């Protein structure tokens, strides 16, 4: 979370910053929303509807003032999964039913204060999903550009089918697709601040319209005409909700992960404080509004939000106005949108798919931990072999399993005593070879998360310490440990009892006061008390010094005047290390 920086906002900012920024954003949003709707397998106008009222609602309610909400490629592919899973249902009904369900699920997370659940969808999972989705998007647009077919249950089958039908390819359609890509790249190279996607579509659409219909190029109106008028009220189909529930939950979680990632990224650059709960509420109500206004699920758009920021937007009114402009586009330019060639949209989507593959990020993840690598690879491959929501769940499971594998392993380090206190022993040195000055006191330092999964690791550390020494006193120093649960407490109690049968003692050092008190409360046999449990103190190593002193004075060797620890342990000015 960033430190909030309040900037002065005046009426002049509305005209000089927010208004121009909102116009720039809607120039990118219009072609993107049409293209994303095609990815989702729904009428293009539904994509435009999802960028009207939902965008305005999110702009007013979420904590990030520059994040722009609307359709995204990642969410669109998940919606397509739902549309394909229910072929007998209207694609539009499936889409706005999913929007309402996702919004309600997000609202429940907000009301139950469970917004932190989104942390279970890790960045490697998101990157793996988006990378796999980019390949699917690119392959799905090849038939639109060549005006051929590509059938099959897997991407390999679809590519094979498309190649076999290339002899039937429509030359003018391919030319339109390639021209759109070329014009977009030239405009971006010439001036990166230009709305290249929108201008390319306008130029290519005008050229195709001027030539006429003799070329046989399919347009948006051949797919599903854009009607004139505002979004109509829609009523989600309740009987579909059971079948769509797993998919809706995946959409709800991915939507929150995507939108909060965008908001945090912008906040880190502009010094804005992000309230996660407000982010969840804004996104939830945006999706609910999409469900009742003929839209489909939305998320925070990285491209449109970044453009909003780079256009020097000053407040949330820029994102709000982009929704207003989208309504005007539908009302005034709806007929013009009907003439946009589908191969041009296919070319634009190929460019979008290419931009989604972030090679540098993928390389960084592959150099990270094993669980991150597998989460990325499994999610990416899963998008090609499994239903997309299942691919996300598979990635999440692998991430959680990897996390549990790492946290269940405790770090164990032997500590040796010197005449003035104690210092950490060489980690590579075996427990029984530490050159401690007192052979009757053995100390082991344990670090990690103290929960049930680390029970075996703790037992292994204790057994190694007990077996490799004949010391009467075993001191376990917990350092940077967290979340002790009953399983760990019971393991310590059993270890203390076993040592007691051998006339040996177990001392616990370094627990927080509340954890030490909790350990006493669950120890019904009274194994642990103030003589063998030493909570952490304000003065460094004070708890350890007291434990060593008590262990030395209760040992037989402590009666000897030759004990090198005697003088320093009893001295109030004993050195601290």
mmCIF file of C-alpha atoms in Angstrom, residues 359-552:
data_model
loop_
_atom_site.group_PDB
_atom_site.id
_atom_site.type_symbol
_atom_site.label_atom_id
_atom_site.label_comp_id
_atom_site.label_asym_id
_atom_site.label_seq_id
_atom_site.Cartn_x
_atom_site.Cartn_y
_atom_site.Cartn_z
ATOM 1 C CA UNK A 359 8.433 -12.605 -22.196
ATOM 2 C CA UNK A 360 10.469 -10.760 -19.542
ATOM 3 C CA UNK A 361 7.902 -11.515 -16.823
ATOM 4 C CA UNK A 362 7.725 -15.175 -17.865
ATOM 5 C CA UNK A 363 11.530 -15.453 -17.675
ATOM 6 C CA UNK A 364 11.555 -13.935 -14.188
ATOM 7 C CA UNK A 365 8.934 -16.400 -12.952
ATOM 8 C CA UNK A 366 10.804 -19.339 -14.480
ATOM 9 C CA UNK A 367 13.858 -18.226 -12.499
ATOM 10 C CA UNK A 368 11.785 -18.100 -9.297
ATOM 11 C CA UNK A 369 10.725 -20.935 -6.972
ATOM 12 C CA UNK A 370 9.720 -24.381 -8.188
ATOM 13 C CA UNK A 371 6.067 -23.877 -7.203
ATOM 14 C CA UNK A 372 5.936 -20.574 -9.113
ATOM 15 C CA UNK A 373 7.355 -22.249 -12.211
ATOM 16 C CA UNK A 374 4.895 -25.118 -12.037
ATOM 17 C CA UNK A 375 1.958 -22.794 -11.340
ATOM 18 C CA UNK A 376 2.845 -20.771 -14.455
ATOM 19 C CA UNK A 377 3.393 -23.813 -16.687
ATOM 20 C CA UNK A 378 0.388 -25.773 -15.418
ATOM 21 C CA UNK A 379 -1.993 -22.840 -15.775
ATOM 22 C CA UNK A 380 -0.720 -21.980 -19.246
ATOM 23 C CA UNK A 381 -0.960 -25.553 -20.529
ATOM 24 C CA UNK A 382 -4.237 -25.986 -18.676
ATOM 25 C CA UNK A 383 -5.794 -23.161 -20.716
ATOM 26 C CA UNK A 384 -5.159 -25.269 -23.825
ATOM 27 C CA UNK A 385 -6.294 -28.621 -22.451
ATOM 28 C CA UNK A 386 -8.930 -27.836 -19.796
ATOM 29 C CA UNK A 387 -11.932 -25.555 -19.418
ATOM 30 C CA UNK A 388 -10.445 -22.162 -18.555
ATOM 31 C CA UNK A 389 -11.893 -21.948 -15.048
ATOM 32 C CA UNK A 390 -10.421 -25.373 -14.265
ATOM 33 C CA UNK A 391 -7.032 -24.169 -15.501
ATOM 34 C CA UNK A 392 -7.138 -21.314 -12.988
ATOM 35 C CA UNK A 393 -8.138 -23.652 -10.169
ATOM 36 C CA UNK A 394 -5.300 -26.027 -11.109
ATOM 37 C CA UNK A 395 -2.802 -23.166 -10.940
ATOM 38 C CA UNK A 396 -4.147 -22.024 -7.576
ATOM 39 C CA UNK A 397 -3.901 -25.545 -6.148
ATOM 40 C CA UNK A 398 -0.290 -25.878 -7.316
ATOM 41 C CA UNK A 399 0.570 -22.478 -5.809
ATOM 42 C CA UNK A 400 -0.964 -23.429 -2.457
ATOM 43 C CA UNK A 401 0.721 -26.848 -2.439
ATOM 44 C CA UNK A 402 4.044 -25.206 -3.211
ATOM 45 C CA UNK A 403 3.525 -22.711 -0.405
ATOM 46 C CA UNK A 404 2.687 -25.491 2.051
ATOM 47 C CA UNK A 405 5.738 -27.456 0.961
ATOM 48 C CA UNK A 406 7.964 -24.465 1.697
ATOM 49 C CA UNK A 407 6.385 -23.460 4.987
ATOM 50 C CA UNK A 408 6.193 -26.962 6.438
ATOM 51 C CA UNK A 409 9.989 -27.146 6.537
ATOM 52 C CA UNK A 410 11.501 -25.523 9.621
ATOM 53 C CA UNK A 411 15.046 -24.231 9.670
ATOM 54 C CA UNK A 412 17.149 -25.775 12.452
ATOM 55 C CA UNK A 413 20.523 -24.342 13.516
ATOM 56 C CA UNK A 414 22.705 -25.522 16.433
ATOM 57 C CA UNK A 415 23.926 -22.848 18.857
ATOM 58 C CA UNK A 416 27.209 -23.163 20.789
ATOM 59 C CA UNK A 417 27.973 -21.600 24.139
ATOM 60 C CA UNK A 418 31.049 -19.535 24.882
ATOM 61 C CA UNK A 419 32.149 -18.298 28.322
ATOM 62 C CA UNK A 420 30.265 -15.018 27.886
ATOM 63 C CA UNK A 421 26.957 -15.996 26.404
ATOM 64 C CA UNK A 422 26.245 -17.742 23.119
ATOM 65 C CA UNK A 423 26.912 -17.392 19.444
ATOM 66 C CA UNK A 424 25.463 -19.144 16.426
ATOM 67 C CA UNK A 425 27.363 -22.272 15.411
ATOM 68 C CA UNK A 426 28.494 -23.041 11.873
ATOM 69 C CA UNK A 427 25.400 -24.247 10.048
ATOM 70 C CA UNK A 428 27.271 -26.994 8.225
ATOM 71 C CA UNK A 429 28.596 -28.438 11.498
ATOM 72 C CA UNK A 430 26.739 -31.513 12.847
ATOM 73 C CA UNK A 431 24.849 -31.093 16.093
ATOM 74 C CA UNK A 432 27.152 -33.401 18.083
ATOM 75 C CA UNK A 433 30.322 -31.623 16.886
ATOM 76 C CA UNK A 434 29.525 -28.090 18.034
ATOM 77 C CA UNK A 435 32.370 -26.871 20.229
ATOM 78 C CA UNK A 436 30.161 -25.643 23.058
ATOM 79 C CA UNK A 437 32.011 -24.785 26.265
ATOM 80 C CA UNK A 438 29.235 -26.482 28.279
ATOM 81 C CA UNK A 439 28.500 -30.042 27.222
ATOM 82 C CA UNK A 440 25.531 -30.239 29.568
ATOM 83 C CA UNK A 441 23.515 -27.599 27.767
ATOM 84 C CA UNK A 442 22.535 -28.073 24.144
ATOM 85 C CA UNK A 443 20.805 -25.279 22.221
ATOM 86 C CA UNK A 444 19.020 -25.469 18.873
ATOM 87 C CA UNK A 445 17.465 -22.516 17.069
ATOM 88 C CA UNK A 446 14.315 -23.121 15.028
ATOM 89 C CA UNK A 447 12.789 -20.749 12.469
ATOM 90 C CA UNK A 448 9.634 -21.046 10.408
ATOM 91 C CA UNK A 449 5.860 -21.243 10.628
ATOM 92 C CA UNK A 450 4.629 -23.310 13.590
ATOM 93 C CA UNK A 451 1.512 -24.974 12.226
ATOM 94 C CA UNK A 452 0.362 -28.569 11.779
ATOM 95 C CA UNK A 453 2.133 -29.139 8.446
ATOM 96 C CA UNK A 454 5.527 -28.438 10.048
ATOM 97 C CA UNK A 455 5.022 -31.061 12.805
ATOM 98 C CA UNK A 456 7.298 -33.654 11.150
ATOM 99 C CA UNK A 457 10.001 -31.062 10.562
ATOM 100 C CA UNK A 458 9.879 -29.997 14.225
ATOM 101 C CA UNK A 459 10.004 -33.614 15.440
ATOM 102 C CA UNK A 460 12.969 -34.295 13.184
ATOM 103 C CA UNK A 461 14.861 -31.281 14.585
ATOM 104 C CA UNK A 462 14.110 -32.269 18.192
ATOM 105 C CA UNK A 463 15.014 -35.924 17.642
ATOM 106 C CA UNK A 464 18.305 -35.012 15.980
ATOM 107 C CA UNK A 465 19.144 -32.743 18.900
ATOM 108 C CA UNK A 466 18.233 -35.333 21.528
ATOM 109 C CA UNK A 467 19.936 -38.268 19.801
ATOM 110 C CA UNK A 468 23.191 -36.487 19.019
ATOM 111 C CA UNK A 469 23.879 -35.205 22.513
ATOM 112 C CA UNK A 470 23.868 -36.490 26.061
ATOM 113 C CA UNK A 471 23.181 -33.044 27.509
ATOM 114 C CA UNK A 472 20.732 -32.947 30.391
ATOM 115 C CA UNK A 473 19.273 -29.654 29.190
ATOM 116 C CA UNK A 474 17.874 -29.051 25.707
ATOM 117 C CA UNK A 475 17.048 -25.422 24.952
ATOM 118 C CA UNK A 476 14.892 -24.699 21.890
ATOM 119 C CA UNK A 477 15.076 -21.113 20.786
ATOM 120 C CA UNK A 478 12.217 -20.100 18.475
ATOM 121 C CA UNK A 479 13.250 -17.224 16.240
ATOM 122 C CA UNK A 480 10.978 -15.419 13.784
ATOM 123 C CA UNK A 481 8.334 -18.104 14.206
ATOM 124 C CA UNK A 482 4.612 -17.576 13.719
ATOM 125 C CA UNK A 483 1.206 -19.062 14.345
ATOM 126 C CA UNK A 484 1.813 -21.899 16.800
ATOM 127 C CA UNK A 485 -1.171 -24.252 16.739
ATOM 128 C CA UNK A 486 -2.245 -27.159 18.941
ATOM 129 C CA UNK A 487 -0.411 -29.786 16.863
ATOM 130 C CA UNK A 488 2.920 -28.034 17.455
ATOM 131 C CA UNK A 489 2.146 -27.412 21.131
ATOM 132 C CA UNK A 490 1.319 -31.099 21.602
ATOM 133 C CA UNK A 491 4.572 -32.101 19.882
ATOM 134 C CA UNK A 492 6.537 -29.947 22.347
ATOM 135 C CA UNK A 493 4.625 -31.376 25.308
ATOM 136 C CA UNK A 494 5.352 -34.968 24.201
ATOM 137 C CA UNK A 495 9.032 -34.127 23.659
ATOM 138 C CA UNK A 496 9.278 -32.586 27.143
ATOM 139 C CA UNK A 497 7.645 -35.666 28.714
ATOM 140 C CA UNK A 498 10.006 -38.038 26.923
ATOM 141 C CA UNK A 499 13.020 -36.029 28.054
ATOM 142 C CA UNK A 500 11.712 -35.978 31.627
ATOM 143 C CA UNK A 501 11.641 -39.812 31.636
ATOM 144 C CA UNK A 502 15.372 -39.670 30.843
ATOM 145 C CA UNK A 503 16.014 -37.153 33.656
ATOM 146 C CA UNK A 504 16.529 -34.446 31.065
ATOM 147 C CA UNK A 505 14.803 -31.101 30.630
ATOM 148 C CA UNK A 506 13.354 -29.133 27.683
ATOM 149 C CA UNK A 507 13.447 -25.326 27.796
ATOM 150 C CA UNK A 508 11.481 -23.127 25.405
ATOM 151 C CA UNK A 509 12.845 -19.654 24.593
ATOM 152 C CA UNK A 510 11.716 -16.870 22.283
ATOM 153 C CA UNK A 511 7.954 -17.291 22.096
ATOM 154 C CA UNK A 512 5.862 -14.144 22.221
ATOM 155 C CA UNK A 513 4.177 -13.545 25.570
ATOM 156 C CA UNK A 514 0.721 -14.346 24.204
ATOM 157 C CA UNK A 515 1.993 -17.563 22.610
ATOM 158 C CA UNK A 516 3.684 -18.622 25.853
ATOM 159 C CA UNK A 517 0.463 -17.943 27.759
ATOM 160 C CA UNK A 518 -1.497 -19.966 25.182
ATOM 161 C CA UNK A 519 0.986 -22.851 25.497
ATOM 162 C CA UNK A 520 0.398 -22.912 29.260
ATOM 163 C CA UNK A 521 -3.371 -22.933 28.710
ATOM 164 C CA UNK A 522 -3.330 -26.024 26.445
ATOM 165 C CA UNK A 523 -0.776 -27.857 28.618
ATOM 166 C CA UNK A 524 -3.217 -29.648 30.933
ATOM 167 C CA UNK A 525 -0.406 -31.755 32.483
ATOM 168 C CA UNK A 526 1.583 -28.727 33.557
ATOM 169 C CA UNK A 527 4.706 -29.757 31.669
ATOM 170 C CA UNK A 528 5.592 -26.159 30.872
ATOM 171 C CA UNK A 529 5.764 -23.361 33.434
ATOM 172 C CA UNK A 530 7.807 -20.278 34.267
ATOM 173 C CA UNK A 531 10.897 -22.433 34.979
ATOM 174 C CA UNK A 532 11.187 -23.837 31.464
ATOM 175 C CA UNK A 533 9.351 -21.358 29.218
ATOM 176 C CA UNK A 534 11.032 -17.971 28.717
ATOM 177 C CA UNK A 535 9.097 -15.560 26.487
ATOM 178 C CA UNK A 536 10.999 -12.984 24.483
ATOM 179 C CA UNK A 537 12.064 -9.892 26.435
ATOM 180 C CA UNK A 538 12.611 -6.269 25.490
ATOM 181 C CA UNK A 539 16.347 -6.654 26.066
ATOM 182 C CA UNK A 540 18.085 -8.753 23.439
ATOM 183 C CA UNK A 541 18.936 -12.321 24.470
ATOM 184 C CA UNK A 542 17.666 -11.716 28.022
ATOM 185 C CA UNK A 543 15.276 -14.683 27.785
ATOM 186 C CA UNK A 544 18.044 -16.951 26.492
ATOM 187 C CA UNK A 545 20.433 -15.822 29.232
ATOM 188 C CA UNK A 546 17.847 -16.667 31.914
ATOM 189 C CA UNK A 547 17.205 -20.090 30.389
ATOM 190 C CA UNK A 548 20.941 -20.874 30.293
ATOM 191 C CA UNK A 549 21.340 -19.703 33.877
ATOM 192 C CA UNK A 550 18.491 -21.896 35.089
ATOM 193 C CA UNK A 551 19.753 -24.889 33.092
ATOM 194 C CA UNK A 552 23.271 -24.471 34.497
#
